[in-house]
Every structure is written in structure tokens, then in C-alpha cells.
Amino acid sequence: MTLAGAFKSSSLISWKSTGKLQQTLANCIERTGKALHSGTTSTVKISPESARVGRYFVCRSQLIPASIDFAKESPLCTTLHKDGHSVRTVEHVLSALEATGVDNCRIEVTSSDSEDPSVEVPILDGSAREWVEAIEQVGLKVATDQGGNNCEKMAPFLNETLHVRKNDSFVAAIPSSEVHITCGIDFSQVPVIGCQWFSSFSVGGSFYAKQIAPSRTFCIYEEVERMRDAGLIKGGSEENAIVCSTSRGWLNPPLRFQDEPCRHKVLDLIGDFSLFARCGSQGLPVAHLVAYKARIPFVPSLLAALILLIKSGL
């Protein structure tokens, strides 16, 4: 049984109506920019799609569903992989699509490197703000299936508390009538960041657009050389990340929020939890989601472990 199938069939999850209809974009949006890790230029075109189809990527003519079944553990980003093709750094655009209610869409990614079977979503300014602005600019419409019928939007409601742990990191899901996210990070080696917590009692609409989407990815200055030696963050710069030194603090202030690093982890978590979506449903479980030090790249593996717990009924 696939992970998504286990999530679908488990008695620990009840799929219920959200009281809304599935939506899609009212028109296409397109953005071009530099990819964070490969450093190449890539273009993303997001197009409307029929109801019940869900969200999927197109890479070199290969269709890759935005599903946990195709998530592959990779350094410093979330990657989807299928049949030798992959698309990297999907978490920001998926976060924006999930939070704004784009339930069905085609996401085509093209790269300036025509030989590489892997493509990467551009990092833009390091946040999801530009994706949200693009979605708001074209607007949404009710999605219909091939027969012209609209479809009810379902969401997974958690019936029992679940948790998974990896070393000192964990993700827990607690039954709730609404989606809440509480996230903690600990960078004790970087005093200006330290330990931060952020709790959100809303993850959609204007709250996401104003309080979560603008938060940018961040890095530790003393780790940059090591990451670049490993072939990572070739496209990283002070234009698409906030950079912090262990001894000198923030090198490119001002921050958009005092707790911007922690808010950005919430942004990433929404993108990763969106991989639970199926057939145009909501991906985020209706639960209180609590995460501590749940950093990419192993968030997808933690979520996969959560699914396996659901599958086994533990």
C-alpha cells in the first residue's frame, strides 16, 4: 500500500467536508528566477487544472504528483522524484498553493540546463510572498471535473494523537477542530537566533499572506563554504536569504519579523504537509501540528514515518 493510500484508508483519519468546493487558478501565472542549489535559471508556469486532479509537477514531460509517495530525502530542500526525473525545492510554492486554496493545478518547471533530468523551483526572494502575490493577482475559480461538475473539498481530520521522532527532532499531531501549527527551532550555536517558538491559529487567507509567506529562508555564514563545497546553495545570495554569523549576528538586516527564522520553518512545514493532499483535497491535517527542530531535509521522512504509524494503527 502506498503512503498516501495508508493515509486514505486509516481509521485514525476521517475525511470530512470542509464546506468548500475545490478550486483552481483563474488564469496562468509564470515566474522566472535563480535556483537556490543548482544556481541555474528556471521558469515555473502554473496553470489551472480540473477538479479531482490535484497538484502535480511537469519536468521534462514527466508528470510528478505533489504527493508524499514521491518525496525523496535530499539536502536542504524537499525533492519529488519519479522515473529518473526530479524537481527540487518545491516546499515554498506548495506552501503558497496549499495556504491560498489552489487545490488543483499543473506546475511546469523548465531549466536553462536542458541536459539535467532534475529541475529546481526558483528561490525568488527566499520566501513564498511572490507566489502568494501572483496567485492573488490572477485569482481563483471553482474547479470542475471533465463532466463540468464541481467537487466538494475534503480534509483529513485526525482522530488520535500521533508523533514521530528522529534524534532530538519530532513532529506530533493532536486532534483539533481547526488547523493549528506550533513550531520550535534551536540554533544555540547562533546566539542571535537561539531557541524560537511560533504558534499559528490560522494558516490560510490573510494571516498566511501577511505573517508567514514573507518570511525568508536563512543560513549560517560560517556554514556557507562547506555547503558550497558539497554542491549546494550555488544560487544563494543576500538577495534570496537572510544570513547570520555566529559572532557578528545578522549580516543583511533588517528582518521582516523578529522570529523570521521560525516563521520560515512554519512556511516549509505547510509545504511539506501539503504532500498529503490527494485528488484536490486539503493536504494539511485538521489537527494541532507541533514540530521541533524538524528541519529539511528529513521533514518528508518524518511525515512518511507518521503515515506508517497511521498505517499500522499504532
PDB file of N, CA, C and O in Angstrom, residues 9-43:
ATOM      1  N   SER A   9      -6.903   5.296   3.983  1.00  0.00           N
ATOM      2  CA  SER A   9      -7.726   4.216   4.489  1.00  0.00           C
ATOM      3  C   SER A   9      -7.723   4.076   6.002  1.00  0.00           C
ATOM      4  O   SER A   9      -8.498   3.321   6.554  1.00  0.00           O
ATOM      5  N   SER A  10      -6.844   4.750   6.697  1.00  0.00           N
ATOM      6  CA  SER A  10      -6.680   4.524   8.122  1.00  0.00           C
ATOM      7  C   SER A  10      -7.894   4.950   8.932  1.00  0.00           C
ATOM      8  O   SER A  10      -8.528   5.970   8.658  1.00  0.00           O
ATOM      9  N   SER A  11      -8.176   4.161   9.990  1.00  0.00           N
ATOM     10  CA  SER A  11      -9.266   4.518  10.899  1.00  0.00           C
ATOM     11  C   SER A  11      -8.880   5.688  11.792  1.00  0.00           C
ATOM     12  O   SER A  11      -9.742   6.271  12.458  1.00  0.00           O
ATOM     13  N   LEU A  12      -7.580   6.049  11.819  1.00  0.00           N
ATOM     14  CA  LEU A  12      -7.129   7.171  12.633  1.00  0.00           C
ATOM     15  C   LEU A  12      -7.374   8.512  11.949  1.00  0.00           C
ATOM     16  O   LEU A  12      -7.198   9.556  12.560  1.00  0.00           O
ATOM     17  N   ILE A  13      -7.757   8.464  10.680  1.00  0.00           N
ATOM     18  CA  ILE A  13      -8.049   9.668   9.910  1.00  0.00           C
ATOM     19  C   ILE A  13      -9.479   9.591   9.389  1.00  0.00           C
ATOM     20  O   ILE A  13      -9.892   8.579   8.835  1.00  0.00           O
ATOM     21  N   SER A  14     -10.232  10.661   9.570  1.00  0.00           N
ATOM     22  CA  SER A  14     -11.576  10.754   8.994  1.00  0.00           C
ATOM     23  C   SER A  14     -11.585  11.864   7.956  1.00  0.00           C
ATOM     24  O   SER A  14     -11.254  13.016   8.265  1.00  0.00           O
ATOM     25  N   TRP A  15     -11.954  11.525   6.738  1.00  0.00           N
ATOM     26  CA  TRP A  15     -12.043  12.541   5.684  1.00  0.00           C
ATOM     27  C   TRP A  15     -13.427  13.172   5.739  1.00  0.00           C
ATOM     28  O   TRP A  15     -14.435  12.486   5.586  1.00  0.00           O
ATOM     29  N   LYS A  16     -13.454  14.471   5.989  1.00  0.00           N
ATOM     30  CA  LYS A  16     -14.721  15.189   6.135  1.00  0.00           C
ATOM     31  C   LYS A  16     -14.736  16.401   5.213  1.00  0.00           C
ATOM     32  O   LYS A  16     -13.690  16.914   4.814  1.00  0.00           O
ATOM     33  N   SER A  17     -15.922  16.869   4.947  1.00  0.00           N
ATOM     34  CA  SER A  17     -16.076  18.045   4.092  1.00  0.00           C
ATOM     35  C   SER A  17     -15.579  19.302   4.801  1.00  0.00           C
ATOM     36  O   SER A  17     -15.767  19.468   6.007  1.00  0.00           O
ATOM     37  N   THR A  18     -14.952  20.180   4.032  1.00  0.00           N
ATOM     38  CA  THR A  18     -14.546  21.482   4.558  1.00  0.00           C
ATOM     39  C   THR A  18     -15.657  22.516   4.409  1.00  0.00           C
ATOM     40  O   THR A  18     -15.522  23.646   4.887  1.00  0.00           O
ATOM     41  N   GLY A  19     -16.732  22.131   3.733  1.00  0.00           N
ATOM     42  CA  GLY A  19     -17.798  23.086   3.433  1.00  0.00           C
ATOM     43  C   GLY A  19     -17.474  23.972   2.247  1.00  0.00           C
ATOM     44  O   GLY A  19     -18.192  24.935   1.967  1.00  0.00           O
ATOM     45  N   LYS A  20     -16.407  23.638   1.538  1.00  0.00           N
ATOM     46  CA  LYS A  20     -15.980  24.425   0.383  1.00  0.00           C
ATOM     47  C   LYS A  20     -15.907  23.536  -0.853  1.00  0.00           C
ATOM     48  O   LYS A  20     -15.868  22.312  -0.757  1.00  0.00           O
ATOM     49  N   LEU A  21     -15.868  24.186  -2.006  1.00  0.00           N
ATOM     50  CA  LEU A  21     -15.676  23.472  -3.261  1.00  0.00           C
ATOM     51  C   LEU A  21     -14.203  23.549  -3.660  1.00  0.00           C
ATOM     52  O   LEU A  21     -13.504  24.507  -3.323  1.00  0.00           O
ATOM     53  N   GLN A  22     -13.744  22.528  -4.361  1.00  0.00           N
ATOM     54  CA  GLN A  22     -12.370  22.548  -4.856  1.00  0.00           C
ATOM     55  C   GLN A  22     -12.172  23.726  -5.802  1.00  0.00           C
ATOM     56  O   GLN A  22     -13.067  24.090  -6.569  1.00  0.00           O
ATOM     57  N   GLN A  23     -10.965  24.311  -5.737  1.00  0.00           N
ATOM     58  CA  GLN A  23     -10.646  25.486  -6.544  1.00  0.00           C
ATOM     59  C   GLN A  23      -9.408  25.257  -7.399  1.00  0.00           C
ATOM     60  O   GLN A  23      -8.634  24.335  -7.176  1.00  0.00           O
ATOM     61  N   THR A  24      -9.248  26.147  -8.359  1.00  0.00           N
ATOM     62  CA  THR A  24      -8.045  26.194  -9.172  1.00  0.00           C
ATOM     63  C   THR A  24      -7.769  27.656  -9.508  1.00  0.00           C
ATOM     64  O   THR A  24      -8.517  28.551  -9.115  1.00  0.00           O
ATOM     65  N   LEU A  25      -6.699  27.916 -10.203  1.00  0.00           N
ATOM     66  CA  LEU A  25      -6.378  29.272 -10.615  1.00  0.00           C
ATOM     67  C   LEU A  25      -7.352  29.751 -11.686  1.00  0.00           C
ATOM     68  O   LEU A  25      -7.817  28.967 -12.513  1.00  0.00           O
ATOM     69  N   ALA A  26      -7.628  31.040 -11.687  1.00  0.00           N
ATOM     70  CA  ALA A  26      -8.477  31.619 -12.727  1.00  0.00           C
ATOM     71  C   ALA A  26      -7.702  31.840 -14.020  1.00  0.00           C
ATOM     72  O   ALA A  26      -8.302  31.978 -15.092  1.00  0.00           O
ATOM     73  N   ASN A  27      -6.374  31.873 -13.927  1.00  0.00           N
ATOM     74  CA  ASN A  27      -5.526  32.063 -15.099  1.00  0.00           C
ATOM     75  C   ASN A  27      -4.138  31.538 -14.775  1.00  0.00           C
ATOM     76  O   ASN A  27      -3.847  31.194 -13.625  1.00  0.00           O
ATOM     77  N   CYS A  28      -3.268  31.512 -15.764  1.00  0.00           N
ATOM     78  CA  CYS A  28      -1.901  31.021 -15.562  1.00  0.00           C
ATOM     79  C   CYS A  28      -1.033  32.081 -14.878  1.00  0.00           C
ATOM     80  O   CYS A  28      -1.258  33.288 -15.037  1.00  0.00           O
ATOM     81  N   ILE A  29      -0.051  31.614 -14.116  1.00  0.00           N
ATOM     82  CA  ILE A  29       0.972  32.513 -13.587  1.00  0.00           C
ATOM     83  C   ILE A  29       2.335  31.942 -13.962  1.00  0.00           C
ATOM     84  O   ILE A  29       2.498  30.732 -14.115  1.00  0.00           O
ATOM     85  N   GLU A  30       3.297  32.826 -14.116  1.00  0.00           N
ATOM     86  CA  GLU A  30       4.640  32.393 -14.523  1.00  0.00           C
ATOM     87  C   GLU A  30       5.684  33.257 -13.836  1.00  0.00           C
ATOM     88  O   GLU A  30       5.541  34.481 -13.772  1.00  0.00           O
ATOM     89  N   ARG A  31       6.708  32.606 -13.315  1.00  0.00           N
ATOM     90  CA  ARG A  31       7.801  33.312 -12.660  1.00  0.00           C
ATOM     91  C   ARG A  31       9.130  32.660 -13.056  1.00  0.00           C
ATOM     92  O   ARG A  31       9.221  31.444 -13.183  1.00  0.00           O
ATOM     93  N   THR A  32      10.153  33.497 -13.244  1.00  0.00           N
ATOM     94  CA  THR A  32      11.489  33.035 -13.593  1.00  0.00           C
ATOM     95  C   THR A  32      12.483  33.563 -12.567  1.00  0.00           C
ATOM     96  O   THR A  32      12.363  34.711 -12.110  1.00  0.00           O
ATOM     97  N   GLY A  33      13.438  32.743 -12.203  1.00  0.00           N
ATOM     98  CA  GLY A  33      14.446  33.183 -11.245  1.00  0.00           C
ATOM     99  C   GLY A  33      15.556  32.165 -11.113  1.00  0.00           C
ATOM    100  O   GLY A  33      15.577  31.139 -11.783  1.00  0.00           O
ATOM    101  N   LYS A  34      16.462  32.466 -10.212  1.00  0.00           N
ATOM    102  CA  LYS A  34      17.615  31.593  -9.994  1.00  0.00           C
ATOM    103  C   LYS A  34      17.262  30.504  -8.990  1.00  0.00           C
ATOM    104  O   LYS A  34      16.603  30.751  -7.982  1.00  0.00           O
ATOM    105  N   ALA A  35      17.717  29.289  -9.280  1.00  0.00           N
ATOM    106  CA  ALA A  35      17.512  28.171  -8.367  1.00  0.00           C
ATOM    107  C   ALA A  35      18.538  28.236  -7.240  1.00  0.00           C
ATOM    108  O   ALA A  35      19.708  28.544  -7.481  1.00  0.00           O
ATOM    109  N   LEU A  36      18.099  27.956  -6.016  1.00  0.00           N
ATOM    110  CA  LEU A  36      18.967  28.096  -4.850  1.00  0.00           C
ATOM    111  C   LEU A  36      20.180  27.180  -4.902  1.00  0.00           C
ATOM    112  O   LEU A  36      21.306  27.624  -4.666  1.00  0.00           O
ATOM    113  N   HIS A  37      19.987  25.914  -5.193  1.00  0.00           N
ATOM    114  CA  HIS A  37      21.089  24.954  -5.077  1.00  0.00           C
ATOM    115  C   HIS A  37      21.874  24.766  -6.371  1.00  0.00           C
ATOM    116  O   HIS A  37      23.104  24.775  -6.360  1.00  0.00           O
ATOM    117  N   SER A  38      21.182  24.633  -7.494  1.00  0.00           N
ATOM    118  CA  SER A  38      21.899  24.432  -8.760  1.00  0.00           C
ATOM    119  C   SER A  38      22.485  25.723  -9.297  1.00  0.00           C
ATOM    120  O   SER A  38      23.476  25.707 -10.039  1.00  0.00           O
ATOM    121  N   GLY A  39      21.887  26.854  -8.964  1.00  0.00           N
ATOM    122  CA  GLY A  39      22.353  28.138  -9.475  1.00  0.00           C
ATOM    123  C   GLY A  39      21.890  28.432 -10.884  1.00  0.00           C
ATOM    124  O   GLY A  39      22.185  29.505 -11.427  1.00  0.00           O
ATOM    125  N   THR A  40      21.154  27.501 -11.501  1.00  0.00           N
ATOM    126  CA  THR A  40      20.660  27.711 -12.860  1.00  0.00           C
ATOM    127  C   THR A  40      19.400  28.582 -12.827  1.00  0.00           C
ATOM    128  O   THR A  40      18.768  28.758 -11.789  1.00  0.00           O
ATOM    129  N   THR A  41      19.047  29.109 -13.993  1.00  0.00           N
ATOM    130  CA  THR A  41      17.810  29.873 -14.123  1.00  0.00           C
ATOM    131  C   THR A  41      16.678  28.921 -14.492  1.00  0.00           C
ATOM    132  O   THR A  41      16.826  28.083 -15.385  1.00  0.00           O
ATOM    133  N   SER A  42      15.571  29.026 -13.792  1.00  0.00           N
ATOM    134  CA  SER A  42      14.435  28.166 -14.095  1.00  0.00           C
ATOM    135  C   SER A  42      13.157  28.993 -14.146  1.00  0.00           C
ATOM    136  O   SER A  42      13.063  30.069 -13.559  1.00  0.00           O
ATOM    137  N   THR A  43      12.196  28.460 -14.875  1.00  0.00           N
ATOM    138  CA  THR A  43      10.897  29.114 -15.033  1.00  0.00           C
ATOM    139  C   THR A  43       9.798  28.169 -14.579  1.00  0.00           C
ATOM    140  O   THR A  43       9.815  26.984 -14.903  1.00  0.00           O
TER     141      THR A  43
END
